[in-house]
Amino acid sequence: MKWLLSFTAAFFFALSALAQVPPAAPQQKIDELVRLLQDPEVKAWLDSRKQESGASTPAAPAGDSTLANWEAGARARVHAILAAIPAIPAEVTAAATRARREAASRGYAPVFVIFGGLVAFGLAAEAVYRRFAARRKALLGQLIPIGIFAGAMGIIFFAVEWPPLARVTLLAYLSAFILFRLAAALLSVAAMGSSLRRRLLILFGVICFAVATAALSKPLGVSPEVAKAISYCFSVLGLLLAIEAVWSVWEGSRARKAAIAAFLAVLWLVWCLNMRGLFWIGIYALVLPGILNAVGRVALSFTSDPGSLRGILIARGARAAVIALAVGWLALVWHLNPDTLGQRDPMIAALFYGGLKSVLVLVVADLLWQVARGWIDRTLRISTSTTSLAPADAARRARFRTLLPIFRNALAVVVAVMAGLIVLAQLGVQIGPLIAGAGIFGVAIGFGSQTLVKDVINGVFYMLDDAFRVGEYIQAKDYKGTVESFSLRSVRLRHHRGPVFTVPFSELGAVENMSRDWVIDKFTITVGFDTDIDKARKLTKKVGAELTEDPELGQHFIEPLKMKGVEQFGDYGIVLSFAMTTVPGMQTYIRRKAYAKIREVFLANGIAFAQPTVQVGGDDKGGGAAAAAQAIRAQQVANAATPAK
């Protein structure tokens, strides 16, 4: 359906372009008219008729002059076209006779015979190419033979000095035939049914023939009224073909089909009334979204990565080019029709041109925003993997993940505000008072929402100080967790048990960052009083070496596991102190592995871990057992109260 509407728009585009500049009369008639106007009797008669018409014609009301003049012009134009329709066969026959006689007077065959010979020569050259060239199924494989066909005909056409009328006639219809073949090649690779493709070929064939015929009206001496009548007749044929295709091919409800057909009829009526600007606005509303989607898909086929800078520039640039061409054509149509109703009102004209400029401003703003957002998103995707990087590079990428989302939001606001102000300025709105009023309003908002301003300012300073980044584990007052994201006023923290805190920056205060650079993890183990300290140190060194050489754990060590020495003499044994330096976030996992290794090695080498014991004197065995149980419970409570590091 989108292809159908696009070709219908192209049909009206061709006819409106030809109908905007009426062809001039032949030079011989112009000379005769000038000679008659210089005759004294003719001048006297014209002056008398002018005085009589001025005395008898009543003056139109001043308030209705614009609308009345437009209505009178439209009525006269319609009447002239209706009156010229019966003269079409005679004018076309006379034009064909003139071209045939001119060719025969110079010894050439009729134009249609020459046309057939050139087409046959081009097809022969194309057949030779297809015979010796490799077959290609892509679009390029169909465009190259058409280029061979056009080149072969062009060589013969420009090599022979044709008669003037035959030359322009051949040029018009050969160009139309080449354009028709190009359209057929494009439709052959489009995803559509054969019925729709056949109807589109017929429609485009009518378009090409109509454009070529209307373009020849001036060189062949066809009167301007007859040329306009021919254009309108072809437009009626194109409208009927489009409506028939809507009802026959489109798989929509009857109500939607009727609505589309009625819309096409209204557009045709608007075009007949010479309201070109309104006509093209309706065409754009109908077919431009589909054309933009198709152009975007075709543009993306030329790049392997749509998210790259090249892919964004190709896709968005192609769509921006289509919109710019549409806006340029609309401005040209408006400029070439000075007698339309909207052109006579300066305010409507100013709003029209301001709207066109605003569309271009929005297109440029969208292109810049898409490029900037694509770069930011691509940088964020790259910055997610930091395992194989040096600490400095990993820190820089973490900094990017922290600042770029905030920069993206701020950039979106700046682009939207700047584009909006420029659009208002193009529409004639004075933006100076708006900017001044916005400044005063901003001051009032600042006084009324001091907490919000405080949050934003505190967030700016946290970012400048690089206090934390996305992915780091922090603790501030009663809040702790992994930093997931930022906004302009708050930070999102994910607790290690799952809850999420959204904390305003002004509520953070002093921040304890537990994931920056490195972590020193210390823990203690209690062994018996008879333990050999040197032996325990050597065994710990061996365990540290094994952990460092482990392929899974070794990359997380900055300094290996070491035994620092005797921390203290406890109630039940000697307390040994251990320490290691790891990357942030891995210390707990490594500590668990170290506990298991130390236990295994110590037990294998005769080093016993201390056990709570109580020696009780006297014969009261039950009291001793109770005291021992109480001591064990006290030790367990103390161990449970000690926080894990």
PDB file of C-alpha atoms in Angstrom, residues 3-278:
ATOM      1  CA  TRP A   3       4.337   1.778  -2.657  1.00  0.00           C
ATOM      2  CA  LEU A   4       0.965   2.559  -4.231  1.00  0.00           C
ATOM      3  CA  LEU A   5       0.539   5.818  -2.359  1.00  0.00           C
ATOM      4  CA  SER A   6       4.127   6.818  -3.156  1.00  0.00           C
ATOM      5  CA  PHE A   7       3.592   6.303  -6.890  1.00  0.00           C
ATOM      6  CA  THR A   8       0.281   8.197  -6.735  1.00  0.00           C
ATOM      7  CA  ALA A   9       2.107  11.084  -5.092  1.00  0.00           C
ATOM      8  CA  ALA A  10       4.737  10.953  -7.810  1.00  0.00           C
ATOM      9  CA  PHE A  11       1.990  11.088 -10.440  1.00  0.00           C
ATOM     10  CA  PHE A  12       0.480  14.264  -9.004  1.00  0.00           C
ATOM     11  CA  PHE A  13       3.985  15.646  -8.491  1.00  0.00           C
ATOM     12  CA  ALA A  14       4.762  15.308 -12.202  1.00  0.00           C
ATOM     13  CA  LEU A  15       1.515  16.817 -13.352  1.00  0.00           C
ATOM     14  CA  SER A  16       1.648  19.743 -10.902  1.00  0.00           C
ATOM     15  CA  ALA A  17       5.198  20.516 -11.951  1.00  0.00           C
ATOM     16  CA  LEU A  18       4.103  20.679 -15.576  1.00  0.00           C
ATOM     17  CA  ALA A  19       0.980  22.697 -14.830  1.00  0.00           C
ATOM     18  CA  GLN A  20       2.752  25.423 -12.845  1.00  0.00           C
ATOM     19  CA  VAL A  21       4.494  27.120 -15.800  1.00  0.00           C
ATOM     20  CA  PRO A  22       2.205  27.385 -18.827  1.00  0.00           C
ATOM     21  CA  PRO A  23       4.011  27.122 -22.139  1.00  0.00           C
ATOM     22  CA  ALA A  24       4.387  30.252 -24.195  1.00  0.00           C
ATOM     23  CA  ALA A  25       2.892  30.828 -27.626  1.00  0.00           C
ATOM     24  CA  PRO A  26       5.006  30.211 -30.722  1.00  0.00           C
ATOM     25  CA  GLN A  27       7.301  33.029 -31.764  1.00  0.00           C
ATOM     26  CA  GLN A  28       5.376  33.721 -34.984  1.00  0.00           C
ATOM     27  CA  LYS A  29       2.135  34.329 -33.077  1.00  0.00           C
ATOM     28  CA  ILE A  30       3.939  36.587 -30.611  1.00  0.00           C
ATOM     29  CA  ASP A  31       5.329  38.740 -33.416  1.00  0.00           C
ATOM     30  CA  GLU A  32       1.862  39.012 -34.983  1.00  0.00           C
ATOM     31  CA  LEU A  33       0.364  40.054 -31.636  1.00  0.00           C
ATOM     32  CA  VAL A  34       2.996  42.755 -31.121  1.00  0.00           C
ATOM     33  CA  ARG A  35       2.390  44.129 -34.586  1.00  0.00           C
ATOM     34  CA  LEU A  36      -1.359  44.324 -33.990  1.00  0.00           C
ATOM     35  CA  LEU A  37      -0.929  46.050 -30.620  1.00  0.00           C
ATOM     36  CA  GLN A  38       1.120  48.797 -32.331  1.00  0.00           C
ATOM     37  CA  ASP A  39      -1.667  49.578 -34.802  1.00  0.00           C
ATOM     38  CA  PRO A  40      -3.372  52.969 -33.927  1.00  0.00           C
ATOM     39  CA  GLU A  41      -6.904  51.691 -34.600  1.00  0.00           C
ATOM     40  CA  VAL A  42      -6.373  48.692 -32.338  1.00  0.00           C
ATOM     41  CA  LYS A  43      -5.022  50.949 -29.566  1.00  0.00           C
ATOM     42  CA  ALA A  44      -8.052  53.237 -29.818  1.00  0.00           C
ATOM     43  CA  TRP A  45     -10.452  50.287 -29.697  1.00  0.00           C
ATOM     44  CA  LEU A  46      -8.700  48.816 -26.625  1.00  0.00           C
ATOM     45  CA  ASP A  47      -8.863  52.181 -24.800  1.00  0.00           C
ATOM     46  CA  SER A  48     -12.590  52.476 -25.491  1.00  0.00           C
ATOM     47  CA  ARG A  49     -13.260  48.942 -24.258  1.00  0.00           C
ATOM     48  CA  LYS A  50     -11.228  49.626 -21.146  1.00  0.00           C
ATOM     49  CA  GLN A  51     -13.262  52.735 -20.298  1.00  0.00           C
ATOM     50  CA  GLU A  52     -16.565  50.917 -20.906  1.00  0.00           C
ATOM     51  CA  SER A  53     -15.560  47.956 -18.724  1.00  0.00           C
ATOM     52  CA  GLY A  54     -14.337  50.271 -15.968  1.00  0.00           C
ATOM     53  CA  ALA A  55     -17.647  52.173 -15.965  1.00  0.00           C
ATOM     54  CA  SER A  56     -19.890  49.104 -16.021  1.00  0.00           C
ATOM     55  CA  THR A  57     -18.059  46.740 -13.642  1.00  0.00           C
ATOM     56  CA  PRO A  58     -19.036  47.213  -9.981  1.00  0.00           C
ATOM     57  CA  ALA A  59     -16.292  47.315  -7.412  1.00  0.00           C
ATOM     58  CA  ALA A  60     -15.942  44.241  -5.278  1.00  0.00           C
ATOM     59  CA  PRO A  61     -16.088  44.672  -1.512  1.00  0.00           C
ATOM     60  CA  ALA A  62     -12.682  45.383  -0.025  1.00  0.00           C
ATOM     61  CA  GLY A  63     -12.994  42.769   2.634  1.00  0.00           C
ATOM     62  CA  ASP A  64     -13.862  39.977   0.180  1.00  0.00           C
ATOM     63  CA  SER A  65     -11.473  40.937  -2.645  1.00  0.00           C
ATOM     64  CA  THR A  66      -8.887  38.228  -1.970  1.00  0.00           C
ATOM     65  CA  LEU A  67     -11.399  35.402  -1.679  1.00  0.00           C
ATOM     66  CA  ALA A  68     -13.471  36.711  -4.581  1.00  0.00           C
ATOM     67  CA  ASN A  69     -10.458  37.032  -6.857  1.00  0.00           C
ATOM     68  CA  TRP A  70      -9.329  33.525  -6.001  1.00  0.00           C
ATOM     69  CA  GLU A  71     -12.808  32.130  -6.598  1.00  0.00           C
ATOM     70  CA  ALA A  72     -13.099  33.951  -9.915  1.00  0.00           C
ATOM     71  CA  GLY A  73      -9.684  32.728 -11.039  1.00  0.00           C
ATOM     72  CA  ALA A  74     -10.478  29.118 -10.074  1.00  0.00           C
ATOM     73  CA  ARG A  75     -13.835  29.263 -11.871  1.00  0.00           C
ATOM     74  CA  ALA A  76     -12.237  30.710 -15.019  1.00  0.00           C
ATOM     75  CA  ARG A  77      -9.514  28.080 -14.975  1.00  0.00           C
ATOM     76  CA  VAL A  78     -11.997  25.235 -14.681  1.00  0.00           C
ATOM     77  CA  HIS A  79     -14.140  26.626 -17.474  1.00  0.00           C
ATOM     78  CA  ALA A  80     -11.077  27.049 -19.729  1.00  0.00           C
ATOM     79  CA  ILE A  81     -10.001  23.456 -19.135  1.00  0.00           C
ATOM     80  CA  LEU A  82     -13.503  22.091 -19.787  1.00  0.00           C
ATOM     81  CA  ALA A  83     -13.721  24.136 -22.958  1.00  0.00           C
ATOM     82  CA  ALA A  84     -10.311  22.884 -24.136  1.00  0.00           C
ATOM     83  CA  ILE A  85     -11.075  19.178 -23.671  1.00  0.00           C
ATOM     84  CA  PRO A  86     -12.939  18.814 -27.012  1.00  0.00           C
ATOM     85  CA  ALA A  87      -9.944  20.363 -28.792  1.00  0.00           C
ATOM     86  CA  ILE A  88      -7.477  17.775 -27.489  1.00  0.00           C
ATOM     87  CA  PRO A  89      -7.747  15.318 -30.433  1.00  0.00           C
ATOM     88  CA  ALA A  90      -7.322  18.083 -33.034  1.00  0.00           C
ATOM     89  CA  GLU A  91      -4.376  19.670 -31.227  1.00  0.00           C
ATOM     90  CA  VAL A  92      -2.619  16.330 -30.692  1.00  0.00           C
ATOM     91  CA  THR A  93      -3.177  15.343 -34.326  1.00  0.00           C
ATOM     92  CA  ALA A  94      -1.831  18.664 -35.554  1.00  0.00           C
ATOM     93  CA  ALA A  95       1.253  18.361 -33.331  1.00  0.00           C
ATOM     94  CA  ALA A  96       1.949  14.825 -34.560  1.00  0.00           C
ATOM     95  CA  THR A  97       1.490  15.973 -38.177  1.00  0.00           C
ATOM     96  CA  ARG A  98       3.984  18.805 -37.712  1.00  0.00           C
ATOM     97  CA  ALA A  99       6.589  16.441 -36.265  1.00  0.00           C
ATOM     98  CA  ARG A 100       6.034  13.876 -39.038  1.00  0.00           C
ATOM     99  CA  ARG A 101       6.221  16.463 -41.836  1.00  0.00           C
ATOM    100  CA  GLU A 102       9.392  17.995 -40.456  1.00  0.00           C
ATOM    101  CA  ALA A 103      11.081  14.577 -40.277  1.00  0.00           C
ATOM    102  CA  ALA A 104       9.875  13.639 -43.776  1.00  0.00           C
ATOM    103  CA  SER A 105      11.053  16.964 -45.262  1.00  0.00           C
ATOM    104  CA  ARG A 106      14.585  16.184 -44.101  1.00  0.00           C
ATOM    105  CA  GLY A 107      14.584  12.600 -45.311  1.00  0.00           C
ATOM    106  CA  TYR A 108      13.945  10.858 -41.972  1.00  0.00           C
ATOM    107  CA  ALA A 109      11.433   8.201 -41.116  1.00  0.00           C
ATOM    108  CA  PRO A 110       8.445   9.019 -38.868  1.00  0.00           C
ATOM    109  CA  VAL A 111       9.239   9.620 -35.209  1.00  0.00           C
ATOM    110  CA  PHE A 112       7.612   6.415 -33.942  1.00  0.00           C
ATOM    111  CA  VAL A 113       9.717   4.383 -36.390  1.00  0.00           C
ATOM    112  CA  ILE A 114      12.898   6.095 -35.204  1.00  0.00           C
ATOM    113  CA  PHE A 115      11.816   5.490 -31.603  1.00  0.00           C
ATOM    114  CA  GLY A 116      11.306   1.796 -32.292  1.00  0.00           C
ATOM    115  CA  GLY A 117      14.689   1.507 -34.000  1.00  0.00           C
ATOM    116  CA  LEU A 118      16.526   3.150 -31.082  1.00  0.00           C
ATOM    117  CA  VAL A 119      14.749   0.905 -28.575  1.00  0.00           C
ATOM    118  CA  ALA A 120      15.594  -2.175 -30.651  1.00  0.00           C
ATOM    119  CA  PHE A 121      19.272  -1.165 -30.814  1.00  0.00           C
ATOM    120  CA  GLY A 122      19.377  -0.642 -27.039  1.00  0.00           C
ATOM    121  CA  LEU A 123      17.724  -3.993 -26.384  1.00  0.00           C
ATOM    122  CA  ALA A 124      20.225  -5.695 -28.717  1.00  0.00           C
ATOM    123  CA  ALA A 125      23.157  -4.184 -26.810  1.00  0.00           C
ATOM    124  CA  GLU A 126      21.552  -5.275 -23.536  1.00  0.00           C
ATOM    125  CA  ALA A 127      21.107  -8.814 -24.877  1.00  0.00           C
ATOM    126  CA  VAL A 128      24.799  -8.982 -25.853  1.00  0.00           C
ATOM    127  CA  TYR A 129      25.771  -7.890 -22.329  1.00  0.00           C
ATOM    128  CA  ARG A 130      23.489 -10.459 -20.703  1.00  0.00           C
ATOM    129  CA  ARG A 131      24.938 -13.175 -22.941  1.00  0.00           C
ATOM    130  CA  PHE A 132      28.552 -12.661 -21.885  1.00  0.00           C
ATOM    131  CA  ALA A 133      28.193 -11.216 -18.367  1.00  0.00           C
ATOM    132  CA  ALA A 134      27.615 -13.210 -15.202  1.00  0.00           C
ATOM    133  CA  ARG A 135      24.036 -13.268 -13.958  1.00  0.00           C
ATOM    134  CA  ARG A 136      23.302 -11.390 -10.744  1.00  0.00           C
ATOM    135  CA  LYS A 137      20.158 -11.661  -8.690  1.00  0.00           C
ATOM    136  CA  ALA A 138      20.593  -8.441  -6.724  1.00  0.00           C
ATOM    137  CA  LEU A 139      19.233  -5.047  -7.727  1.00  0.00           C
ATOM    138  CA  LEU A 140      22.588  -4.114  -9.232  1.00  0.00           C
ATOM    139  CA  GLY A 141      22.288  -7.042 -11.621  1.00  0.00           C
ATOM    140  CA  GLN A 142      19.126  -5.456 -13.053  1.00  0.00           C
ATOM    141  CA  LEU A 143      20.313  -1.857 -13.092  1.00  0.00           C
ATOM    142  CA  ILE A 144      23.508  -2.536 -15.084  1.00  0.00           C
ATOM    143  CA  PRO A 145      21.641  -3.931 -18.155  1.00  0.00           C
ATOM    144  CA  ILE A 146      19.337  -0.908 -18.069  1.00  0.00           C
ATOM    145  CA  GLY A 147      22.421   1.302 -18.045  1.00  0.00           C
ATOM    146  CA  ILE A 148      23.780  -0.580 -21.077  1.00  0.00           C
ATOM    147  CA  PHE A 149      20.409  -0.132 -22.787  1.00  0.00           C
ATOM    148  CA  ALA A 150      20.332   3.618 -22.089  1.00  0.00           C
ATOM    149  CA  GLY A 151      23.989   4.096 -23.070  1.00  0.00           C
ATOM    150  CA  ALA A 152      23.573   2.330 -26.431  1.00  0.00           C
ATOM    151  CA  MET A 153      20.531   4.425 -27.301  1.00  0.00           C
ATOM    152  CA  GLY A 154      22.284   7.585 -26.135  1.00  0.00           C
ATOM    153  CA  ILE A 155      25.234   6.981 -28.434  1.00  0.00           C
ATOM    154  CA  ILE A 156      23.010   6.722 -31.516  1.00  0.00           C
ATOM    155  CA  PHE A 157      20.762   9.580 -30.379  1.00  0.00           C
ATOM    156  CA  PHE A 158      23.584  12.082 -29.909  1.00  0.00           C
ATOM    157  CA  ALA A 159      25.556  10.868 -32.915  1.00  0.00           C
ATOM    158  CA  VAL A 160      22.772  11.742 -35.418  1.00  0.00           C
ATOM    159  CA  GLU A 161      21.576  15.294 -36.111  1.00  0.00           C
ATOM    160  CA  TRP A 162      17.824  14.784 -35.799  1.00  0.00           C
ATOM    161  CA  PRO A 163      15.228  17.382 -36.833  1.00  0.00           C
ATOM    162  CA  PRO A 164      14.332  19.745 -33.942  1.00  0.00           C
ATOM    163  CA  LEU A 165      10.811  18.426 -33.298  1.00  0.00           C
ATOM    164  CA  ALA A 166      11.900  14.815 -33.695  1.00  0.00           C
ATOM    165  CA  ARG A 167      14.813  15.394 -31.338  1.00  0.00           C
ATOM    166  CA  VAL A 168      12.737  16.740 -28.443  1.00  0.00           C
ATOM    167  CA  THR A 169      10.028  14.106 -29.023  1.00  0.00           C
ATOM    168  CA  LEU A 170      12.542  11.264 -29.000  1.00  0.00           C
ATOM    169  CA  LEU A 171      14.304  12.673 -25.942  1.00  0.00           C
ATOM    170  CA  ALA A 172      11.046  12.946 -23.964  1.00  0.00           C
ATOM    171  CA  TYR A 173       9.690   9.476 -24.753  1.00  0.00           C
ATOM    172  CA  LEU A 174      13.074   7.697 -24.523  1.00  0.00           C
ATOM    173  CA  SER A 175      13.639   9.244 -21.095  1.00  0.00           C
ATOM    174  CA  ALA A 176      10.150   8.166 -20.037  1.00  0.00           C
ATOM    175  CA  PHE A 177      10.828   4.622 -21.254  1.00  0.00           C
ATOM    176  CA  ILE A 178      14.122   4.431 -19.327  1.00  0.00           C
ATOM    177  CA  LEU A 179      12.435   5.721 -16.147  1.00  0.00           C
ATOM    178  CA  PHE A 180       9.695   3.127 -16.581  1.00  0.00           C
ATOM    179  CA  ARG A 181      12.287   0.343 -16.811  1.00  0.00           C
ATOM    180  CA  LEU A 182      14.062   1.653 -13.709  1.00  0.00           C
ATOM    181  CA  ALA A 183      10.772   1.614 -11.800  1.00  0.00           C
ATOM    182  CA  ALA A 184      10.133  -1.934 -12.986  1.00  0.00           C
ATOM    183  CA  ALA A 185      13.567  -3.002 -11.721  1.00  0.00           C
ATOM    184  CA  LEU A 186      12.958  -1.430  -8.313  1.00  0.00           C
ATOM    185  CA  LEU A 187       9.526  -3.017  -8.029  1.00  0.00           C
ATOM    186  CA  SER A 188      10.911  -6.426  -8.934  1.00  0.00           C
ATOM    187  CA  VAL A 189      13.044  -6.527  -5.767  1.00  0.00           C
ATOM    188  CA  ALA A 190      10.383  -5.017  -3.505  1.00  0.00           C
ATOM    189  CA  ALA A 191       8.488  -7.288  -1.119  1.00  0.00           C
ATOM    190  CA  MET A 192       4.958  -7.187  -2.559  1.00  0.00           C
ATOM    191  CA  GLY A 193       2.455  -9.330  -4.359  1.00  0.00           C
ATOM    192  CA  SER A 194       2.351  -9.765  -8.108  1.00  0.00           C
ATOM    193  CA  SER A 195      -1.075  -8.097  -8.376  1.00  0.00           C
ATOM    194  CA  LEU A 196       0.115  -4.953  -6.623  1.00  0.00           C
ATOM    195  CA  ARG A 197       3.349  -4.947  -8.633  1.00  0.00           C
ATOM    196  CA  ARG A 198       1.399  -5.155 -11.891  1.00  0.00           C
ATOM    197  CA  ARG A 199      -0.885  -2.271 -10.936  1.00  0.00           C
ATOM    198  CA  LEU A 200       2.041  -0.139  -9.873  1.00  0.00           C
ATOM    199  CA  LEU A 201       3.757  -0.775 -13.210  1.00  0.00           C
ATOM    200  CA  ILE A 202       0.630   0.351 -15.051  1.00  0.00           C
ATOM    201  CA  LEU A 203       0.354   3.440 -12.864  1.00  0.00           C
ATOM    202  CA  PHE A 204       3.976   4.380 -13.330  1.00  0.00           C
ATOM    203  CA  GLY A 205       3.698   3.779 -17.072  1.00  0.00           C
ATOM    204  CA  VAL A 206       0.827   6.256 -17.187  1.00  0.00           C
ATOM    205  CA  ILE A 207       2.910   8.719 -15.152  1.00  0.00           C
ATOM    206  CA  CYS A 208       5.894   8.481 -17.502  1.00  0.00           C
ATOM    207  CA  PHE A 209       3.738   8.825 -20.626  1.00  0.00           C
ATOM    208  CA  ALA A 210       1.828  11.773 -19.127  1.00  0.00           C
ATOM    209  CA  VAL A 211       5.000  13.623 -18.158  1.00  0.00           C
ATOM    210  CA  ALA A 212       6.553  13.089 -21.585  1.00  0.00           C
ATOM    211  CA  THR A 213       3.371  14.153 -23.392  1.00  0.00           C
ATOM    212  CA  ALA A 214       2.841  17.274 -21.291  1.00  0.00           C
ATOM    213  CA  ALA A 215       6.501  18.266 -21.654  1.00  0.00           C
ATOM    214  CA  LEU A 216       6.161  18.205 -25.459  1.00  0.00           C
ATOM    215  CA  SER A 217       3.162  20.571 -25.532  1.00  0.00           C
ATOM    216  CA  LYS A 218       5.248  23.727 -25.870  1.00  0.00           C
ATOM    217  CA  PRO A 219       7.774  22.485 -28.512  1.00  0.00           C
ATOM    218  CA  LEU A 220       5.007  20.936 -30.632  1.00  0.00           C
ATOM    219  CA  GLY A 221       2.859  24.079 -30.568  1.00  0.00           C
ATOM    220  CA  VAL A 222       0.000  22.797 -28.413  1.00  0.00           C
ATOM    221  CA  SER A 223      -1.970  25.656 -26.836  1.00  0.00           C
ATOM    222  CA  PRO A 224      -1.588  26.182 -23.052  1.00  0.00           C
ATOM    223  CA  GLU A 225      -5.274  25.461 -22.361  1.00  0.00           C
ATOM    224  CA  VAL A 226      -5.123  22.140 -24.225  1.00  0.00           C
ATOM    225  CA  ALA A 227      -1.870  21.226 -22.435  1.00  0.00           C
ATOM    226  CA  LYS A 228      -3.560  21.818 -19.073  1.00  0.00           C
ATOM    227  CA  ALA A 229      -6.575  19.814 -20.196  1.00  0.00           C
ATOM    228  CA  ILE A 230      -4.303  16.891 -21.155  1.00  0.00           C
ATOM    229  CA  SER A 231      -2.648  17.042 -17.719  1.00  0.00           C
ATOM    230  CA  TYR A 232      -6.013  17.001 -15.963  1.00  0.00           C
ATOM    231  CA  CYS A 233      -7.226  14.070 -18.053  1.00  0.00           C
ATOM    232  CA  PHE A 234      -4.139  12.070 -17.142  1.00  0.00           C
ATOM    233  CA  SER A 235      -4.647  13.033 -13.487  1.00  0.00           C
ATOM    234  CA  VAL A 236      -8.189  11.639 -13.592  1.00  0.00           C
ATOM    235  CA  LEU A 237      -6.838   8.392 -15.068  1.00  0.00           C
ATOM    236  CA  GLY A 238      -4.190   8.165 -12.345  1.00  0.00           C
ATOM    237  CA  LEU A 239      -6.793   8.824  -9.645  1.00  0.00           C
ATOM    238  CA  LEU A 240      -9.024   6.042 -10.961  1.00  0.00           C
ATOM    239  CA  LEU A 241      -6.099   3.600 -11.100  1.00  0.00           C
ATOM    240  CA  ALA A 242      -5.114   4.444  -7.536  1.00  0.00           C
ATOM    241  CA  ILE A 243      -8.652   4.022  -6.199  1.00  0.00           C
ATOM    242  CA  GLU A 244      -9.032   0.722  -8.061  1.00  0.00           C
ATOM    243  CA  ALA A 245      -5.779  -0.538  -6.542  1.00  0.00           C
ATOM    244  CA  VAL A 246      -6.899   0.485  -3.046  1.00  0.00           C
ATOM    245  CA  TRP A 247     -10.118  -1.517  -3.354  1.00  0.00           C
ATOM    246  CA  SER A 248      -8.543  -4.495  -5.133  1.00  0.00           C
ATOM    247  CA  VAL A 249      -5.177  -5.031  -3.450  1.00  0.00           C
ATOM    248  CA  TRP A 250      -5.119  -3.439  -0.021  1.00  0.00           C
ATOM    249  CA  GLU A 251      -6.106  -5.855   2.767  1.00  0.00           C
ATOM    250  CA  GLY A 252      -8.030  -3.440   4.935  1.00  0.00           C
ATOM    251  CA  SER A 253     -11.592  -3.006   6.078  1.00  0.00           C
ATOM    252  CA  ARG A 254     -14.154  -1.478   3.749  1.00  0.00           C
ATOM    253  CA  ALA A 255     -14.370   1.620   5.922  1.00  0.00           C
ATOM    254  CA  ARG A 256     -10.620   2.206   5.713  1.00  0.00           C
ATOM    255  CA  LYS A 257     -10.642   1.599   1.963  1.00  0.00           C
ATOM    256  CA  ALA A 258     -13.451   4.090   1.541  1.00  0.00           C
ATOM    257  CA  ALA A 259     -11.606   6.619   3.698  1.00  0.00           C
ATOM    258  CA  ILE A 260      -8.403   6.280   1.660  1.00  0.00           C
ATOM    259  CA  ALA A 261     -10.312   6.563  -1.624  1.00  0.00           C
ATOM    260  CA  ALA A 262     -12.166   9.645  -0.384  1.00  0.00           C
ATOM    261  CA  PHE A 263      -8.899  11.171   0.787  1.00  0.00           C
ATOM    262  CA  LEU A 264      -7.338  10.625  -2.655  1.00  0.00           C
ATOM    263  CA  ALA A 265     -10.378  12.224  -4.305  1.00  0.00           C
ATOM    264  CA  VAL A 266     -10.147  15.234  -1.990  1.00  0.00           C
ATOM    265  CA  LEU A 267      -6.441  15.596  -2.764  1.00  0.00           C
ATOM    266  CA  TRP A 268      -7.202  15.510  -6.480  1.00  0.00           C
ATOM    267  CA  LEU A 269      -9.882  18.201  -6.033  1.00  0.00           C
ATOM    268  CA  VAL A 270      -7.441  20.366  -4.032  1.00  0.00           C
ATOM    269  CA  TRP A 271      -4.902  19.987  -6.834  1.00  0.00           C
ATOM    270  CA  CYS A 272      -7.511  20.968  -9.435  1.00  0.00           C
ATOM    271  CA  LEU A 273      -8.285  24.140  -7.442  1.00  0.00           C
ATOM    272  CA  ASN A 274      -4.582  25.118  -7.698  1.00  0.00           C
ATOM    273  CA  MET A 275      -4.024  24.802  -3.921  1.00  0.00           C
ATOM    274  CA  ARG A 276      -0.636  23.205  -4.412  1.00  0.00           C
ATOM    275  CA  GLY A 277       0.729  23.751  -0.912  1.00  0.00           C
ATOM    276  CA  LEU A 278      -2.262  22.140   0.799  1.00  0.00           C
TER     277      LEU A 278
END
